[in-house]
Amino acid sequence: MKTITKKISDTKVELKVTLDAADLKTARERAVERLAANVKVQGFRKGKAPASIVERQLSPNDIANETIDTAVRLTMPKAFAELKQAPIAVEKVDVLKYVPDDTAEYTVKADVLPDIKLGDFSKLKTKREEISVPEQDVQEIVDNITKAYASKQVVKRAAKKGDEVIIDFVGKRDGEAFAGGSAKDHHLVLGSGEFIPGFEDGIIGHEAGEKFDLEVTFPKDYPEKTLAGQKTVFEILVKQVNEVVKPEENDDLAKKCGNFQTMEELRADIRKNLEMQNNHRTSEQYREALVKELVEKSKVAAPEILIQDQLRFIKDDVTRNAASYGMKLEEYVKRAGQSLEEWEKSARELAEARVKASLVLQILAKEQKIEAAEGEVEAKIAELRDVYHKSKEALANLKKPEVQQDIKNRLIIDKTMDFLVAANTGHSDQKTTKTKSDKASKAASKVKADQKSTKAKSKSKENTK
């Protein structure tokens, strides 16, 4: 066997393989054995007759076709082994020449893993963000708590900032009502910033029973392009004004929130939780930034077939998210201020970045001999069984070899990222229980389909924010 390699790109090759008589002899013997398994010869049980006898009953054309197919199957792995680049997927096989018992020639085009030159992973410049919890963040949580425990009293006066109003409204442009611009019995706290600028301020000063027109202009950067920068008129009916009475920030409020005796204890607990959240956020951002820098310092190309696979995952995820809001993908990205073409471009860039990051981490894991022990994989599977114990389908999927291999691969990548952090900080990145739980969910991406049940926002709210 002789192989000539033509490099089409860093991730695609074409091999030209020439076979000699010895290669074809081996292939022919295997081909006859394969065909003989389905031939019944009088006096012998099916598949038990000698090959020499069976061969007389086989069509020379069938033998020839099976021989060349077998020859390709037998020799292709050897050809790639000589290349020392693992094929990801075979794109096309063409038989150029075939002379039975003498010679054959075929070409094979395939996507291959690229040669990766890893950068210096121990001298990355990325720094981890310092964790801090400003007092205003703690106060914001406290404010939300007071809102949650606030009482509402119907008042017979003009609405003011901080009041809750119950309203009906119809949005019109050029005298015509536009989609998503109407609602009935909508509860709105004035000053919440829930609606577009001018809407809430325009209700202040009006009493229950008043009906009036309010002219507002949508922001120029409003996601819905048909409304961006447009003047509109909202016909508003104030049906009720409620005064929102918030409780005092004292020990009594703290006791309502859980096992706290004082407001100081509650605020300390809020600060602790915010620190944990910030630690998780900065940890993930730091890890991602380290990998991104390592990719930039390395020589790595992303195979198109892997980019397309990752792009499908991204598109499926966003499509499911759009569906949870009752929208199709194009409408969903449009609401986010992008055209479908712009979104597809950014999604491809993300897919390519993910593929490169994965390849670089795989090489780093291989060079550093980072593995996931069988016990670690079993522990992770047990954790996932607890997470999905109510889903028979998920539990069944956890038994599949390909799912277990995926879990193992994810564990290796996670340990490799820990190694990368340690190599640049001198210590491993400690994660919270929440982080571990999040990663368990990610590892189970092939086990269970995304089951988000986010409620769709009302179209009226979407088009008045």
Coordinates of C-alpha atoms in Angstrom, one line a residue:
M1 CA 0.0 0.0 0.0
K2 CA 1.2 3.5 -0.9
T3 CA -0.3 6.7 0.3
I4 CA 0.2 10.3 -1.0
T5 CA -1.2 13.1 1.2
K6 CA -2.6 16.4 -0.2
K7 CA -3.2 19.0 2.5
I8 CA -6.3 21.0 1.5
S9 CA -6.3 23.1 4.7
D10 CA -5.2 22.8 8.3
T11 CA -8.3 20.7 9.0
K12 CA -9.0 18.9 5.7
V13 CA -6.9 16.5 3.7
E14 CA -7.1 14.3 0.6
L15 CA -5.3 10.9 0.6
K16 CA -4.5 9.0 -2.6
V17 CA -4.1 5.4 -1.7
T18 CA -2.6 2.8 -4.2
L19 CA -3.1 -0.9 -3.4
D20 CA -1.1 -3.8 -4.7
A21 CA -2.0 -7.4 -5.4
A22 CA -1.2 -8.5 -1.8
D23 CA -3.7 -5.9 -0.4
L24 CA -6.4 -7.0 -2.9
K25 CA -5.7 -10.7 -2.1
T26 CA -6.4 -10.2 1.6
A27 CA -9.5 -8.1 0.8
R28 CA -10.8 -10.7 -1.7
E29 CA -10.6 -13.4 0.9
R30 CA -12.5 -11.3 3.5
A31 CA -15.1 -10.4 0.8
V32 CA -15.7 -14.1 -0.1
E33 CA -16.1 -15.0 3.6
R34 CA -18.6 -12.1 4.0
L35 CA -20.6 -13.1 0.9
A36 CA -20.4 -16.9 1.8
A37 CA -22.3 -16.3 5.1
N38 CA -25.5 -15.8 3.1
V39 CA -25.0 -18.5 0.5
K40 CA -26.7 -22.0 0.9
V41 CA -24.7 -24.8 -0.6
Q42 CA -26.4 -28.2 -0.9
G43 CA -25.0 -30.7 1.6
F44 CA -23.7 -27.9 3.9
R45 CA -25.3 -25.8 6.6
K46 CA -25.7 -22.1 5.6
G47 CA -22.4 -20.3 6.0
K48 CA -20.5 -23.5 6.6
A49 CA -19.4 -24.5 3.1
P50 CA -15.7 -24.1 2.1
A51 CA -14.9 -20.8 0.5
S52 CA -13.6 -22.5 -2.7
I53 CA -17.0 -24.2 -3.2
V54 CA -19.0 -21.1 -2.3
E55 CA -17.0 -18.9 -4.7
R56 CA -18.2 -20.9 -7.7
Q57 CA -21.8 -19.9 -6.9
L58 CA -21.0 -16.2 -6.5
S59 CA -21.2 -13.6 -9.2
P60 CA -17.8 -12.3 -10.3
N61 CA -19.3 -8.9 -10.3
D62 CA -20.5 -9.3 -6.7
I63 CA -17.1 -10.5 -5.6
A64 CA -15.3 -7.6 -7.3
N65 CA -17.6 -5.0 -5.7
E66 CA -17.3 -6.5 -2.3
T67 CA -13.5 -6.8 -2.7
I68 CA -12.9 -3.1 -3.4
D69 CA -15.3 -2.1 -0.7
T70 CA -13.5 -4.3 1.8
A71 CA -10.1 -3.1 0.6
V72 CA -11.1 0.5 1.3
R73 CA -12.4 -0.4 4.7
L74 CA -9.2 -2.3 5.6
T75 CA -6.7 0.1 4.3
M76 CA -8.2 3.5 5.1
P77 CA -7.4 3.3 8.9
K78 CA -3.8 2.4 8.1
A79 CA -3.5 5.4 5.7
F80 CA -4.7 7.8 8.4
A81 CA -2.4 6.1 10.9
E82 CA 0.6 7.0 8.7
L83 CA -0.7 10.5 8.5
K84 CA -0.8 10.8 12.3
Q85 CA -3.9 13.0 12.2
A86 CA -7.1 11.5 13.4
P87 CA -10.0 11.8 11.0
I88 CA -13.1 13.5 12.4
A89 CA -15.3 12.6 9.5
V90 CA -14.8 11.1 6.0
E91 CA -16.3 13.5 3.4
K92 CA -15.9 11.5 0.2
V93 CA -14.3 8.3 -1.2
D94 CA -13.7 7.9 -4.9
V95 CA -12.4 4.7 -6.5
L96 CA -10.2 5.9 -9.4
K97 CA -8.8 2.5 -10.6
Y98 CA -9.5 -1.1 -10.0
V99 CA -8.0 -4.1 -11.7
P100 CA -9.1 -7.3 -9.9
D101 CA -6.2 -9.3 -8.3
D102 CA -3.7 -6.7 -9.5
T103 CA -4.1 -3.1 -8.4
A104 CA -6.5 -0.4 -7.1
E105 CA -6.4 3.3 -6.5
Y106 CA -8.8 5.5 -4.5
T107 CA -8.9 8.9 -2.9
V108 CA -10.5 9.9 0.4
K109 CA -11.3 13.4 1.5
A110 CA -11.7 13.9 5.3
D111 CA -11.9 16.4 8.0
V112 CA -9.0 15.9 10.5
L113 CA -8.0 17.3 13.8
P114 CA -5.5 20.0 13.2
D115 CA -1.9 20.1 14.4
I116 CA -2.0 22.2 17.6
K117 CA 0.9 24.1 18.9
L118 CA 0.1 24.9 22.5
G119 CA 1.2 28.3 23.9
D120 CA 2.9 28.8 27.3
F121 CA 0.0 28.1 29.7
S122 CA 1.9 29.1 32.8
K123 CA 2.6 32.7 31.9
L124 CA -0.8 34.1 31.0
K125 CA -1.5 37.8 31.8
T126 CA -5.2 37.5 32.6
K127 CA -5.9 38.6 36.2
R128 CA -8.9 37.6 38.3
E129 CA -11.3 40.4 39.2
E130 CA -11.2 41.4 42.9
I131 CA -14.4 40.4 44.7
S132 CA -16.3 43.2 46.5
V133 CA -19.8 43.8 47.6
P134 CA -20.8 47.5 47.6
E135 CA -23.2 48.5 50.4
Q136 CA -25.6 49.7 47.7
D137 CA -26.0 46.1 46.5
V138 CA -26.9 44.9 50.0
Q139 CA -29.4 47.8 50.3
E140 CA -30.9 46.9 47.0
I141 CA -31.8 43.4 48.3
V142 CA -33.2 44.9 51.5
D143 CA -35.3 47.3 49.4
N144 CA -36.6 44.3 47.4
I145 CA -37.5 42.6 50.7
T146 CA -39.4 45.7 51.9
K147 CA -41.3 45.7 48.6
A148 CA -42.2 42.0 49.0
Y149 CA -43.6 42.7 52.5
A150 CA -45.3 46.0 51.5
S151 CA -49.0 46.4 52.0
K152 CA -51.3 48.2 49.5
Q153 CA -54.2 50.5 50.3
V154 CA -56.7 51.9 47.8
V155 CA -56.6 55.7 47.9
K156 CA -58.9 58.4 46.5
R157 CA -56.3 60.8 45.2
A158 CA -54.0 61.5 42.3
A159 CA -51.3 58.9 41.7
K160 CA -47.8 59.8 42.7
K161 CA -44.4 58.2 42.3
G162 CA -44.2 54.9 44.3
D163 CA -47.9 54.2 44.0
E164 CA -49.2 51.2 42.2
V165 CA -51.8 51.8 39.5
I166 CA -54.1 49.4 37.8
I167 CA -54.6 50.5 34.2
D168 CA -56.0 49.6 30.8
F169 CA -54.1 51.0 27.8
V170 CA -54.0 50.8 24.0
G171 CA -50.9 52.0 22.1
K172 CA -51.5 53.6 18.7
R173 CA -49.2 54.8 15.9
D174 CA -50.7 57.0 13.2
G175 CA -54.1 56.2 14.7
E176 CA -53.7 52.5 14.4
A177 CA -53.2 50.1 17.4
F178 CA -49.9 48.3 17.1
A179 CA -49.3 44.7 18.1
G180 CA -48.2 44.1 21.7
G181 CA -49.1 47.6 22.8
S182 CA -52.3 46.9 24.7
A183 CA -53.3 45.4 28.1
K184 CA -56.1 45.4 30.6
D185 CA -55.9 45.5 34.4
H186 CA -52.2 45.9 34.3
H187 CA -50.5 46.5 37.6
L188 CA -47.7 49.1 37.4
V189 CA -45.6 50.7 40.2
L190 CA -44.8 54.2 39.1
G191 CA -41.1 54.9 39.2
S192 CA -40.2 51.3 38.7
G193 CA -38.7 52.0 35.2
E194 CA -40.6 49.0 33.9
F195 CA -42.0 50.9 30.9
I196 CA -40.4 53.2 28.3
P197 CA -39.3 56.7 29.4
G198 CA -42.3 59.1 29.8
F199 CA -44.9 56.4 30.2
E200 CA -44.9 56.2 34.0
D201 CA -44.3 59.9 34.5
G202 CA -47.3 60.6 32.3
I203 CA -49.6 58.7 34.7
I204 CA -48.5 60.6 37.8
G205 CA -51.1 63.2 38.8
H206 CA -54.1 61.3 37.4
E207 CA -56.8 59.8 39.6
A208 CA -58.9 56.6 39.4
G209 CA -61.6 56.9 36.7
E210 CA -59.6 59.3 34.5
K211 CA -59.2 58.4 30.9
F212 CA -56.6 60.3 28.8
D213 CA -54.2 60.2 25.9
L214 CA -50.4 60.0 26.6
E215 CA -47.9 60.8 23.8
V216 CA -44.5 59.2 24.2
T217 CA -41.6 58.5 21.9
F218 CA -39.9 55.1 21.8
P219 CA -36.1 55.2 22.3
K220 CA -34.0 55.2 19.1
D221 CA -32.3 52.0 20.3
Y222 CA -35.5 50.2 21.1
P223 CA -35.2 46.5 20.0
E224 CA -38.4 46.5 18.0
K225 CA -37.2 48.4 14.9
T226 CA -40.7 49.3 13.8
L227 CA -41.2 51.2 17.0
A228 CA -37.7 52.6 17.6
G229 CA -37.7 56.4 17.6
Q230 CA -41.4 56.5 16.7
K231 CA -44.0 58.8 18.3
T232 CA -47.0 56.9 19.7
V233 CA -50.1 57.7 21.6
F234 CA -51.4 55.5 24.5
E235 CA -55.0 55.7 25.4
I236 CA -55.0 55.1 29.2
L237 CA -57.7 54.4 31.7
V238 CA -56.7 54.6 35.4
K239 CA -58.9 52.1 37.2
Q240 CA -57.3 52.1 40.7
V241 CA -54.6 53.8 42.7
N242 CA -52.9 51.9 45.5
E243 CA -50.6 53.5 48.0
V244 CA -47.7 51.1 48.7
V245 CA -46.8 51.1 52.4
K246 CA -43.4 49.5 53.0
P247 CA -42.5 48.1 56.4
E248 CA -39.7 49.6 58.4
E249 CA -36.2 48.1 58.1
N250 CA -36.0 46.7 61.6
D251 CA -35.6 43.5 63.6
D252 CA -39.2 42.6 63.1
L253 CA -38.8 42.6 59.3
A254 CA -35.6 40.5 59.7
K255 CA -37.5 37.8 61.7
K256 CA -40.0 37.5 58.9
C257 CA -37.2 36.6 56.5
G258 CA -36.0 33.5 58.2
N259 CA -33.8 32.5 61.1
F260 CA -32.6 36.0 61.9
Q261 CA -33.0 37.9 65.2
T262 CA -31.7 41.3 64.0
M263 CA -31.5 43.4 60.9
E264 CA -27.7 43.2 61.2
E265 CA -27.8 39.4 60.9
L266 CA -30.0 39.6 57.8
R267 CA -27.7 42.1 56.2
A268 CA -24.7 40.0 57.0
D269 CA -26.4 37.0 55.4
I270 CA -27.2 39.0 52.3
R271 CA -23.6 40.1 52.0
K272 CA -22.4 36.6 52.4
N273 CA -24.7 35.3 49.6
L274 CA -23.7 38.2 47.3
E275 CA -20.0 37.4 48.0
M276 CA -20.6 33.7 47.0
Q277 CA -22.5 34.8 43.9
N278 CA -19.7 37.2 42.9
N279 CA -17.1 34.6 43.7
H280 CA -18.9 32.1 41.4
R281 CA -19.3 34.8 38.6
T282 CA -15.7 36.0 38.8
S283 CA -14.4 32.4 39.0
E284 CA -16.2 31.4 35.8
Q285 CA -15.2 34.7 34.0
Y286 CA -11.5 34.2 35.0
R287 CA -11.4 30.6 33.8
E288 CA -13.0 31.5 30.5
A289 CA -10.6 34.4 30.1
L290 CA -7.6 32.2 30.8
V291 CA -8.7 29.7 28.1
K292 CA -9.4 32.5 25.7
E293 CA -5.8 33.9 26.2
L294 CA -4.3 30.4 25.9
V295 CA -6.2 29.9 22.6
E296 CA -4.8 33.3 21.3
K297 CA -1.2 32.2 22.3
S298 CA -1.6 28.8 20.6
K299 CA -1.7 27.7 17.0
V300 CA -5.1 26.1 16.5
A301 CA -7.6 25.8 13.6
A302 CA -11.2 24.9 14.1
P303 CA -12.5 22.1 11.8
E304 CA -15.6 23.3 9.9
I305 CA -17.5 20.1 10.8
L306 CA -17.0 20.8 14.5
I307 CA -18.0 24.4 14.1
Q308 CA -21.3 23.3 12.4
D309 CA -22.0 20.9 15.2
Q310 CA -21.5 23.5 17.9
L311 CA -23.5 26.0 15.8
R312 CA -26.4 23.5 15.9
F313 CA -26.2 23.3 19.7
I314 CA -26.3 27.1 20.0
K315 CA -29.2 27.5 17.6
D316 CA -31.2 24.7 19.2
D317 CA -30.7 26.3 22.7
V318 CA -31.7 29.8 21.5
T319 CA -34.7 28.4 19.5
R320 CA -36.0 26.6 22.7
N321 CA -35.6 29.8 24.6
A322 CA -37.5 31.8 22.0
A323 CA -40.2 29.1 22.0
S324 CA -40.6 29.6 25.8
Y325 CA -41.6 33.2 25.0
G326 CA -43.9 32.1 22.2
M327 CA -41.6 33.3 19.5
K328 CA -39.7 32.0 16.5
L329 CA -35.9 32.4 16.3
E330 CA -36.0 35.3 13.9
E331 CA -38.5 37.3 15.9
Y332 CA -36.6 36.5 19.1
V333 CA -33.3 37.9 17.9
K334 CA -35.1 40.8 16.3
R335 CA -36.4 41.8 19.7
A336 CA -32.8 41.7 20.9
G337 CA -31.9 44.2 18.3
Q338 CA -30.2 41.9 15.7
S339 CA -31.2 40.7 12.3
L340 CA -31.1 37.0 11.7
E341 CA -28.0 37.4 9.6
E342 CA -26.2 39.4 12.3
W343 CA -27.1 36.8 14.9
E344 CA -25.9 33.9 12.7
K345 CA -22.6 35.7 12.3
S346 CA -22.1 36.2 16.0
A347 CA -23.3 32.7 16.7
R348 CA -20.7 31.3 14.3
E349 CA -17.9 33.3 16.0
L350 CA -19.0 31.9 19.3
A351 CA -19.1 28.3 17.9
E352 CA -15.6 28.7 16.5
A353 CA -14.3 30.1 19.8
R354 CA -15.8 27.1 21.7
V355 CA -14.3 24.6 19.3
K356 CA -10.8 26.1 19.6
A357 CA -11.1 26.3 23.4
S358 CA -12.1 22.6 23.5
L359 CA -9.3 21.5 21.3
V360 CA -6.7 23.5 23.2
L361 CA -7.9 22.1 26.6
Q362 CA -7.8 18.6 25.1
I363 CA -4.2 19.0 24.1
L364 CA -3.3 20.5 27.5
A365 CA -5.0 17.5 29.2
K366 CA -3.1 15.1 27.1
E367 CA 0.2 16.8 27.6
Q368 CA -0.3 17.0 31.4
K369 CA -1.8 13.4 31.6
I370 CA -5.0 14.7 33.2
E371 CA -7.6 12.0 33.5
A372 CA -10.9 11.3 35.2
A373 CA -10.7 8.2 37.4
E374 CA -13.5 5.6 37.2
G375 CA -14.6 6.5 40.7
E376 CA -15.0 10.2 39.8
V377 CA -17.1 9.3 36.8
E378 CA -19.3 7.0 38.8
A379 CA -19.7 9.7 41.5
K380 CA -20.8 12.2 38.9
I381 CA -23.3 9.7 37.4
A382 CA -24.7 9.1 40.9
E383 CA -25.0 12.8 41.4
L384 CA -26.9 13.1 38.1
R385 CA -29.2 10.2 39.1
D386 CA -30.2 12.2 42.1
V387 CA -30.8 15.3 40.0
Y388 CA -33.0 13.4 37.5
H389 CA -34.4 10.6 39.7
K390 CA -38.0 11.4 38.5
S391 CA -37.2 11.0 34.8
K392 CA -37.1 7.5 33.5
E393 CA -35.7 8.7 30.2
A394 CA -32.9 10.6 31.8
L395 CA -32.0 7.6 34.0
A396 CA -32.0 5.3 31.0
N397 CA -29.7 7.7 29.1
L398 CA -27.2 7.7 32.0
K399 CA -26.6 4.0 31.2
K400 CA -25.6 4.7 27.6
P401 CA -21.8 4.4 27.0
E402 CA -21.7 7.5 24.8
V403 CA -23.4 9.6 27.6
Q404 CA -21.0 8.2 30.2
Q405 CA -18.1 9.0 27.9
D406 CA -19.4 12.6 27.5
I407 CA -19.6 13.0 31.3
K408 CA -16.0 11.7 31.6
N409 CA -14.8 14.1 28.9
R410 CA -16.5 17.0 30.7
L411 CA -14.8 16.0 34.0
I412 CA -11.4 16.0 32.3
I413 CA -12.0 19.4 30.7
D414 CA -13.1 20.8 34.1
K415 CA -10.0 19.4 35.8
T416 CA -7.9 20.8 33.1
M417 CA -9.3 24.3 33.7
D418 CA -8.6 23.8 37.4
F419 CA -5.0 23.0 36.4
L420 CA -4.8 26.1 34.2
V421 CA -6.0 28.3 37.1
A422 CA -3.5 26.7 39.5
A423 CA -0.7 27.1 37.0
N424 CA -1.3 30.8 36.9
T425 CA -2.3 31.6 40.5
G426 CA -0.5 28.9 42.5
H427 CA -3.7 27.5 43.9
S428 CA -6.8 25.8 42.5
D429 CA -10.0 27.6 42.0
Q430 CA -12.4 26.7 44.8
K431 CA -16.0 26.5 43.8
T432 CA -19.2 26.6 45.7
T433 CA -21.7 23.8 45.9
K434 CA -23.9 25.8 43.5
T435 CA -21.0 25.7 41.0
K436 CA -20.8 22.0 41.2
S437 CA -24.5 21.6 40.7
D438 CA -24.3 23.9 37.7
K439 CA -21.6 21.7 36.2
A440 CA -23.6 18.6 36.9
S441 CA -26.4 20.1 34.8
K442 CA -24.0 21.0 32.0
A443 CA -22.6 17.4 32.0
A444 CA -26.1 16.1 31.6
S445 CA -26.8 18.1 28.5
K446 CA -27.0 14.9 26.5
V447 CA -29.0 13.2 29.2
K448 CA -32.1 15.4 29.3
A449 CA -33.5 18.0 27.0
D450 CA -33.7 21.6 28.2
Q451 CA -36.9 21.9 30.3
K452 CA -37.2 25.6 30.8
S453 CA -40.7 26.7 31.7
T454 CA -40.2 30.5 31.7
K455 CA -43.5 32.3 31.4
A456 CA -43.9 34.4 28.4
K457 CA -44.0 38.1 29.1
S458 CA -47.0 39.9 27.9
K459 CA -46.7 41.5 24.5
S460 CA -47.9 44.7 26.0
K461 CA -45.1 44.8 28.5
E462 CA -42.6 43.9 25.8
N463 CA -43.6 46.9 23.7
T464 CA -43.9 49.5 26.4
K465 CA -40.7 48.8 28.3

